[in-house]
Coordinates of C-alpha atoms in Angstrom, one line a residue:
X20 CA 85.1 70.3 102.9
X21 CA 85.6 72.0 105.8
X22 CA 81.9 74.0 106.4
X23 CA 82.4 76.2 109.7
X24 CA 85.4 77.8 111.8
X25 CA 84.0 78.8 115.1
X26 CA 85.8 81.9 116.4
X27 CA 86.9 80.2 119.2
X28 CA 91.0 81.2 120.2
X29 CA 93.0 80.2 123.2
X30 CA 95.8 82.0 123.8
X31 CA 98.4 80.3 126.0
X32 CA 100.2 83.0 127.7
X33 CA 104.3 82.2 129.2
X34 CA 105.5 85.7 129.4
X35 CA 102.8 87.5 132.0
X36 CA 104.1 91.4 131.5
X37 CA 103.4 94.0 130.6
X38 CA 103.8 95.1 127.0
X39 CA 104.2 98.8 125.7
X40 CA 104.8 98.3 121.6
X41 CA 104.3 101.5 119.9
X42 CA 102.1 100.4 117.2
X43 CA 99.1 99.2 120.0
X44 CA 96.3 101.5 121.4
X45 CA 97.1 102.9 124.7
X46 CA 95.5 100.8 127.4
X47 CA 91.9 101.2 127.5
X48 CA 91.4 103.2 124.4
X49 CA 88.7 101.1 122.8
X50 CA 86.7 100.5 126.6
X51 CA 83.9 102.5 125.7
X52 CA 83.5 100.0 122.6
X53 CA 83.5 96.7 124.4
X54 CA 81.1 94.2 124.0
X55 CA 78.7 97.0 121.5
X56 CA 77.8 95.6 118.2
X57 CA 75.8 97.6 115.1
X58 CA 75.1 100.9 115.6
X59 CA 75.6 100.8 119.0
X60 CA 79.0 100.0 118.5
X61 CA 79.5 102.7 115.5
X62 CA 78.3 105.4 117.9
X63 CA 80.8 104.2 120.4
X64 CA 84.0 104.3 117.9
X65 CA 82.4 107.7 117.0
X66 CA 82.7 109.0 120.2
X67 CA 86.3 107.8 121.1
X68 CA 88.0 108.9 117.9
X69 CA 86.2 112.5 117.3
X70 CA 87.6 115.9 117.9
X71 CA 90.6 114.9 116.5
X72 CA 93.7 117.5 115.9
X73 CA 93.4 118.9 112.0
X74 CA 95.9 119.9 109.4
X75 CA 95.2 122.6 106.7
X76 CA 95.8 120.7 103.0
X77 CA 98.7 123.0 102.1
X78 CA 100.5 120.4 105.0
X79 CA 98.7 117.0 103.8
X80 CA 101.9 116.4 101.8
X81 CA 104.5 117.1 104.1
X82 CA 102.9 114.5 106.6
X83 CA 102.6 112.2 103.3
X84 CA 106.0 112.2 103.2
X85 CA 106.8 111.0 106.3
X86 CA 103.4 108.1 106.6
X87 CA 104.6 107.1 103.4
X88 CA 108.2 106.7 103.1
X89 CA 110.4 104.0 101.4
X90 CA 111.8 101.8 103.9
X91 CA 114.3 101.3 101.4
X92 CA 114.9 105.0 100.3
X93 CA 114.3 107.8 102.7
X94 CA 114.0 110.1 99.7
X95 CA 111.3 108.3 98.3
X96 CA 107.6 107.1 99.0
X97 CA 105.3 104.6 97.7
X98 CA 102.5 105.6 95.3
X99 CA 99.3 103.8 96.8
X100 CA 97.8 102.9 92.9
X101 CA 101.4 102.3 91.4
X102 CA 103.3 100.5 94.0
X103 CA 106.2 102.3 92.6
X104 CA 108.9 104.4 94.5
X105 CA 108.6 107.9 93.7
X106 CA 111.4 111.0 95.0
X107 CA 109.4 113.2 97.7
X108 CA 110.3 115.8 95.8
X109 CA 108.2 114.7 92.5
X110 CA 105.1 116.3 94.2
X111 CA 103.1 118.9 92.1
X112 CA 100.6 119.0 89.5
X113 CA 102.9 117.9 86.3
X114 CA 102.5 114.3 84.4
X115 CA 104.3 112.0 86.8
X116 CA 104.4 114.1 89.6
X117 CA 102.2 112.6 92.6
X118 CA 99.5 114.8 94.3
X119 CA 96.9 114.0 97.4
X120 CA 94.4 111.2 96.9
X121 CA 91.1 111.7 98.8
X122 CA 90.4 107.7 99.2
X123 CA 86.8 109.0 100.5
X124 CA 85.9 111.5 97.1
X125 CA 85.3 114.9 98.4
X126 CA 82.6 114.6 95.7
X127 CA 81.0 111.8 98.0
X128 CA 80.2 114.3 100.4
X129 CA 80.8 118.1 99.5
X130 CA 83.9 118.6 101.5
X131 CA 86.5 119.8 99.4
X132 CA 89.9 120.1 101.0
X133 CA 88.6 121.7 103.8
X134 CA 89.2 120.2 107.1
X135 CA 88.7 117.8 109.3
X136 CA 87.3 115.5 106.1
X137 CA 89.2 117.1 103.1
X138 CA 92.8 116.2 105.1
X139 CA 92.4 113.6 107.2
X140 CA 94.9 111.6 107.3
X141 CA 93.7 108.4 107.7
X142 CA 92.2 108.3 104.6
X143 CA 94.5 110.6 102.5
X144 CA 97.5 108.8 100.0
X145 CA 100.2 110.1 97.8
X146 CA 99.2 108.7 94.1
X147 CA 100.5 109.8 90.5
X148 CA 98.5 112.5 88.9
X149 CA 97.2 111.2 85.9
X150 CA 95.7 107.6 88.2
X151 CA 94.1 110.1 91.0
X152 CA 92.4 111.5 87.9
X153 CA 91.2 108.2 86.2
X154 CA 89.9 106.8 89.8
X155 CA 88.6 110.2 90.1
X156 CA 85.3 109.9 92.4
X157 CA 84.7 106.2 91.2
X158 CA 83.5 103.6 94.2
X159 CA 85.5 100.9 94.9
X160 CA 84.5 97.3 93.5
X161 CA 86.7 94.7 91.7
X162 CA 86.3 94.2 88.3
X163 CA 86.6 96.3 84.9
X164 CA 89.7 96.2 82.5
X165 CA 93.8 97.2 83.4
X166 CA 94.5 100.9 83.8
X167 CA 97.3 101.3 81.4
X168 CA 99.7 102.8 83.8
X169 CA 99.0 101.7 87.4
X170 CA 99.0 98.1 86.3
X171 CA 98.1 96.5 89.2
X172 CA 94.4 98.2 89.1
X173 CA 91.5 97.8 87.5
X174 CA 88.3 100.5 86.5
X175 CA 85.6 100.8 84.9
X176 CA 83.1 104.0 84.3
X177 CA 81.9 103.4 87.4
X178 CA 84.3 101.4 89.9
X179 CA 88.1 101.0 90.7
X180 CA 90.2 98.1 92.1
X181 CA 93.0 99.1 93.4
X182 CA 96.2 96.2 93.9
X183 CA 95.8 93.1 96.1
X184 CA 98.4 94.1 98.6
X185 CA 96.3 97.5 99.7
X186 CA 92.8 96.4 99.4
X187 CA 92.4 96.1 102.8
X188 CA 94.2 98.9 103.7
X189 CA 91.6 101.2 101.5
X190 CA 88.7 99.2 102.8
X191 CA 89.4 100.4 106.6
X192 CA 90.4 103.6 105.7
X193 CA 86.8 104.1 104.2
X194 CA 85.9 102.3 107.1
X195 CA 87.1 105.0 109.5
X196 CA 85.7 107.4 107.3
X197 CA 82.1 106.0 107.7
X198 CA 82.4 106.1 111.3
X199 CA 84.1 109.4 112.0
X200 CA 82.2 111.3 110.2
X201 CA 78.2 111.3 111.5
X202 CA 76.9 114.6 110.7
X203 CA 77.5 116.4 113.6
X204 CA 79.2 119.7 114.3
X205 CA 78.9 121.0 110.2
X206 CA 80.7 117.9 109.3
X207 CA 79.4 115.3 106.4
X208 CA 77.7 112.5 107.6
X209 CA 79.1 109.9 105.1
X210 CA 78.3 106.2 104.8
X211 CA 78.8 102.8 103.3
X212 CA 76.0 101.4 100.7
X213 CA 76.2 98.3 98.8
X214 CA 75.7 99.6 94.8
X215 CA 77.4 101.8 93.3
X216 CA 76.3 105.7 94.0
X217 CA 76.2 109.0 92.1
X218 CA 79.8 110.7 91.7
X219 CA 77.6 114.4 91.2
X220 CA 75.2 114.8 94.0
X221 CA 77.8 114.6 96.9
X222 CA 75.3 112.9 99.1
X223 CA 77.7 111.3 101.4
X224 CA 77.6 107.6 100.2
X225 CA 79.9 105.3 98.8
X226 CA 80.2 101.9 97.4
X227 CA 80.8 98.8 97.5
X228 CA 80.4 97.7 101.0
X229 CA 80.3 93.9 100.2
X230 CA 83.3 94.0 98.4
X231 CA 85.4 96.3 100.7
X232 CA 84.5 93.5 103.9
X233 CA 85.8 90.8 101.7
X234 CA 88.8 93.0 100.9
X235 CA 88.9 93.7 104.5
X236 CA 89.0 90.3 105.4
X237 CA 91.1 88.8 102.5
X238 CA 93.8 91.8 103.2
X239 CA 94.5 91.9 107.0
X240 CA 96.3 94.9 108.7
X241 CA 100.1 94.3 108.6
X242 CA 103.1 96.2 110.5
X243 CA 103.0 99.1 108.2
X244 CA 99.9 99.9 108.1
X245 CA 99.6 99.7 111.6
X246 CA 103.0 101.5 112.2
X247 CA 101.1 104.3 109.8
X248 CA 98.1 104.3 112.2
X249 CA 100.6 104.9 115.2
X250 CA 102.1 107.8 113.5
X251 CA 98.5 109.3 112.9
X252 CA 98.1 109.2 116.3
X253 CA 100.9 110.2 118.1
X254 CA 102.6 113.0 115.7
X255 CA 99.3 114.4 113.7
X256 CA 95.7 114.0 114.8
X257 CA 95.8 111.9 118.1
X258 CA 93.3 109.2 116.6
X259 CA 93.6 106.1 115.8
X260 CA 91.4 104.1 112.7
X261 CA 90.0 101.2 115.1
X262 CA 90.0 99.2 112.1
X263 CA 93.5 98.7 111.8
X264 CA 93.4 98.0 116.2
X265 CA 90.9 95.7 116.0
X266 CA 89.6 94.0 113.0
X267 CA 86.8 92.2 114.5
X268 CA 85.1 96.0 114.1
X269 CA 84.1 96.2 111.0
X270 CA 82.0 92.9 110.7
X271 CA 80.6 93.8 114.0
X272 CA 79.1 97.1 112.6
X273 CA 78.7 96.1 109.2
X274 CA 78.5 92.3 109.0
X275 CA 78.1 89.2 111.2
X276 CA 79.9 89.9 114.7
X277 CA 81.9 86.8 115.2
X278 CA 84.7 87.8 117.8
X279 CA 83.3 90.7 120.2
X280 CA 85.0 90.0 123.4
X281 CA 87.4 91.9 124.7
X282 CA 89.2 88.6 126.4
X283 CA 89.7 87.0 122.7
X284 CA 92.1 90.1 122.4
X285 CA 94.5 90.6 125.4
X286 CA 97.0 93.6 125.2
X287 CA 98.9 93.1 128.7
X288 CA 100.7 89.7 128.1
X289 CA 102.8 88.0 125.4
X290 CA 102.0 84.4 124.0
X291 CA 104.2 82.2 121.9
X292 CA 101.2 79.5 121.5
X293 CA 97.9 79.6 119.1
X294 CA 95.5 77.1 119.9
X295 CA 93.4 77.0 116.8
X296 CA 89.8 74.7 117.3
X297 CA 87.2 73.7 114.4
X298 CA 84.2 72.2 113.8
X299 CA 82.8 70.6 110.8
X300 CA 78.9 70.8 109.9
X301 CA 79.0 67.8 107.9
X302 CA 79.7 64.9 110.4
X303 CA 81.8 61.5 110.4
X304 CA 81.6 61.4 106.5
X305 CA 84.1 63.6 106.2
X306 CA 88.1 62.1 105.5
X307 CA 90.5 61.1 107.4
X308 CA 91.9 63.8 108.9
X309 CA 92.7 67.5 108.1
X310 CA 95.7 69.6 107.0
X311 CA 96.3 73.1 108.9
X312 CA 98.7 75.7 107.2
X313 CA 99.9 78.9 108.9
X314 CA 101.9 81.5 107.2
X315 CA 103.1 85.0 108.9
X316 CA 103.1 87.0 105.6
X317 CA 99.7 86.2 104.2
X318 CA 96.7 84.0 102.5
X319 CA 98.4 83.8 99.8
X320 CA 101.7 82.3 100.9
X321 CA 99.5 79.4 101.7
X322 CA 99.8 76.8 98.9
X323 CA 97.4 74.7 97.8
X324 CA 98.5 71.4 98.6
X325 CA 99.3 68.7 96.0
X326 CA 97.4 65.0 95.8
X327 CA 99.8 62.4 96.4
X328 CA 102.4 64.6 98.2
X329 CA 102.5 64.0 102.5
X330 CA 103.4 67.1 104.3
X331 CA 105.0 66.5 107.4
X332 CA 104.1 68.0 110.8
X333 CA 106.4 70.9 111.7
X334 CA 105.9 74.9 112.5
X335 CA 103.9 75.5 109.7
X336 CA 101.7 72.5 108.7
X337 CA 99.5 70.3 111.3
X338 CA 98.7 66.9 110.2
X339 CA 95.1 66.7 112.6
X340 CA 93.6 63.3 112.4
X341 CA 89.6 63.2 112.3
X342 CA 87.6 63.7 115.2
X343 CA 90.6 66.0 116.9
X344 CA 89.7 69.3 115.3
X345 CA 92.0 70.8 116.8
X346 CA 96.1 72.4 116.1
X347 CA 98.4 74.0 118.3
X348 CA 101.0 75.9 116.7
X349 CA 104.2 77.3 119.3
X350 CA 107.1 78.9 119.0
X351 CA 105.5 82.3 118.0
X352 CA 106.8 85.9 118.2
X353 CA 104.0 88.0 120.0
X354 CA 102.4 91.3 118.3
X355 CA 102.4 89.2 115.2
X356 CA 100.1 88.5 113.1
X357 CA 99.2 85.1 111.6
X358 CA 97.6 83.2 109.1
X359 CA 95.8 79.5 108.7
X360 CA 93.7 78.1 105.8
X361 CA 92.2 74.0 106.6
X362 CA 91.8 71.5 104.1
X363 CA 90.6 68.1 104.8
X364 CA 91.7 65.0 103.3
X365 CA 91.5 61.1 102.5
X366 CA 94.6 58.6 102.7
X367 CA 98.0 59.1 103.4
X368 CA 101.6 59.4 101.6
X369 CA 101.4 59.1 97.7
X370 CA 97.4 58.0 98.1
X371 CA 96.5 61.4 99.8
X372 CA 93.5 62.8 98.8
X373 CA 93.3 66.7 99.6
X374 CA 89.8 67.8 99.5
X375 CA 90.1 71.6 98.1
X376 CA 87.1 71.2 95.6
X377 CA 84.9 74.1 97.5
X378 CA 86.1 77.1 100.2
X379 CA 89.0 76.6 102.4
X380 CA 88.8 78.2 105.4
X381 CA 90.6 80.6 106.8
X382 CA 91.2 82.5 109.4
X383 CA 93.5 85.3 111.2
X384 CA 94.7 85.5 114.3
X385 CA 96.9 88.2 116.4
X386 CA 99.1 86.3 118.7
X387 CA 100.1 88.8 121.8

């Protein structure tokens, strides 16, 4: 199997303009953060996105109405813990209304609904009333046994896993939270841990930072979420969650920084071509060649592929013979993002031999 990815992108520009989309930064936003890592880096992100406009809580669901709209029924939004479609005017207290989830408890920090922390946005969904109760103050963490009404989750006395398809939007809001929030100016200095923390002290910690990187990794930002971001910042606070910007962040703080440079992520030209190179730790024993698979909606649309069956090379498979190590994919629409896992292999046509008995790689890239 495939052992190492370096984080090594070329991006081969052919349109050299400038681009003004509305769901990227402003130019420059994210200087003060270049090249930083740890807490250098945190104190950085600190600095850019503090101060930031506030809303009293008695407002947090009129803005919740507008972040978190149906695209396919303006009169509705989607719960974050149901992934159902609920009307806008079903908010309230009642058994299937929806109310205000605080992703960050205020419990996890003695805040309350008192702002800046109790109604930032960036960290505040609509969710039925009866699920906001059962996650209550838990950490997040994967595991335990299915809610009984929000299906797609999963708790336990002490955790909460929330659906696939907004993992990683709840692991950057927490994220943000983490970094906004340092203890200065009366405000909660709140932070990540990696075990699960007391719901009754309101120390300012929560868990499970291990598992919200992988979700974080697993579940990269998509359109909406970063359309949501833009909102934030242009029509309610006038921050941004650097998260959702630039993924590369959060492993930088929190993990192993394996894409700092500002060049790896231009925001003045389009490109229509991903150059995507490899390396393998294990040397000329491995097969003959490897199999490269892109998708633009996700990991998961990425199929395992089947012994015996030959995949031909088109937009969205490279057939890369050993020793290459490398794929270029073209024909790309720019500000999107996309997705590649590697497997390697032995043979070829019905005597293919796909080698998928360990980790696949993957990787994510934002082609601009």
């Amino acid at each position: 199997m495939i052992k190492k990815i370096y984080a090594l992108v070329i991006l081969i520009t052919s349109l050299c303009f400038p681009l003004f989309l509305a769901a990227q930064p402003p130019s420059g936003y994210y200087n003060a953060a270049e090249g930083k890592t740890g807490a250098e880096l945190k104190t950085a992100l600190y600095n850019i996105i503090k101060g930031h406009t506030t809303i009293i809580y008695d407002n947090v669901d009129e803005a919740l109405k507008v972040l978190e709209e149906d695209p396919n029924n303006s009169n509705n939004i989607i719960l974050l813990y149901k992934q159902v479609s609920s009307p806008k005017s079903n908010f309230g207290s009642g058994v299937d209304n929806w109310n205000r989830e605080h992703l960050w408890p205020s419990s996890h920090g003695n805040f309350d609904t008192s702002p800046p922390e109790g109604t930032d946005l960036h960290h505040m969904r609509p969710t039925d009333v009866s699920v906001n109760s059962d996650r209550g103050d838990k950490d997040f963490d994967n595991g335990g046994t299915t809610h009984p009404e929000a299906v797609l989750c999963k708790w336990t006395s002490d955790s909460w896993e929330p659906p696939d398809v907004v993992k990683g939007d709840i692991a950057r809001s927490i994220f943000y939270m983490a970094v906004r929030y340092e203890g200065e100016n009366g405000e909660t200095n709140l932070e990540i841990q990696d075990n699960y923390t007391s719901t009754s002290t309101g120390n300012g910690y929560l868990g499970k930072l291990s598992t919200l990187l992988q979700w974080h990794t697993n579940d990269p930002p998509d359109d909406t979420e970063r359309e949501r971001n833009n909102k934030i910042y242009t029509s309610y606070q006038y921050n941004r969650n650097p998260f959702i910007d630039r993924p590369e962040f959060a492993n930088c703080i929190w993990g192993t920084c394996v894409d700092p440079e500002p060049e790896n992520h231009p925001t003045n030209f389009s490109a229509h071509t991903i150059t995507l190179n490899w390396s393998d730790a294990t040397g000329p024993s491995l097969p003959e060649g490897y199999l490269v698979r892109m998708s633009a909606t996700g990991f998961n649309d990425i199929t395992t592929p089947v012994d015996g069956t030959a995949v031909s090379d088109n937009f969205w498979n490279k057939n890369v013979p050993y020793g290459v190590q490398k794929a270029v994919f073209g024909g790309l629409t720019p500000n999107t993002l996309y997705y590649f896992k590697i497997f390697s292999y032995r043979g070829a046509g019905t005597n293919i031999d796909y080698k998928t008995d360990g980790t696949v790689q993957q990787v994510s890239l934002q082609a601009k």
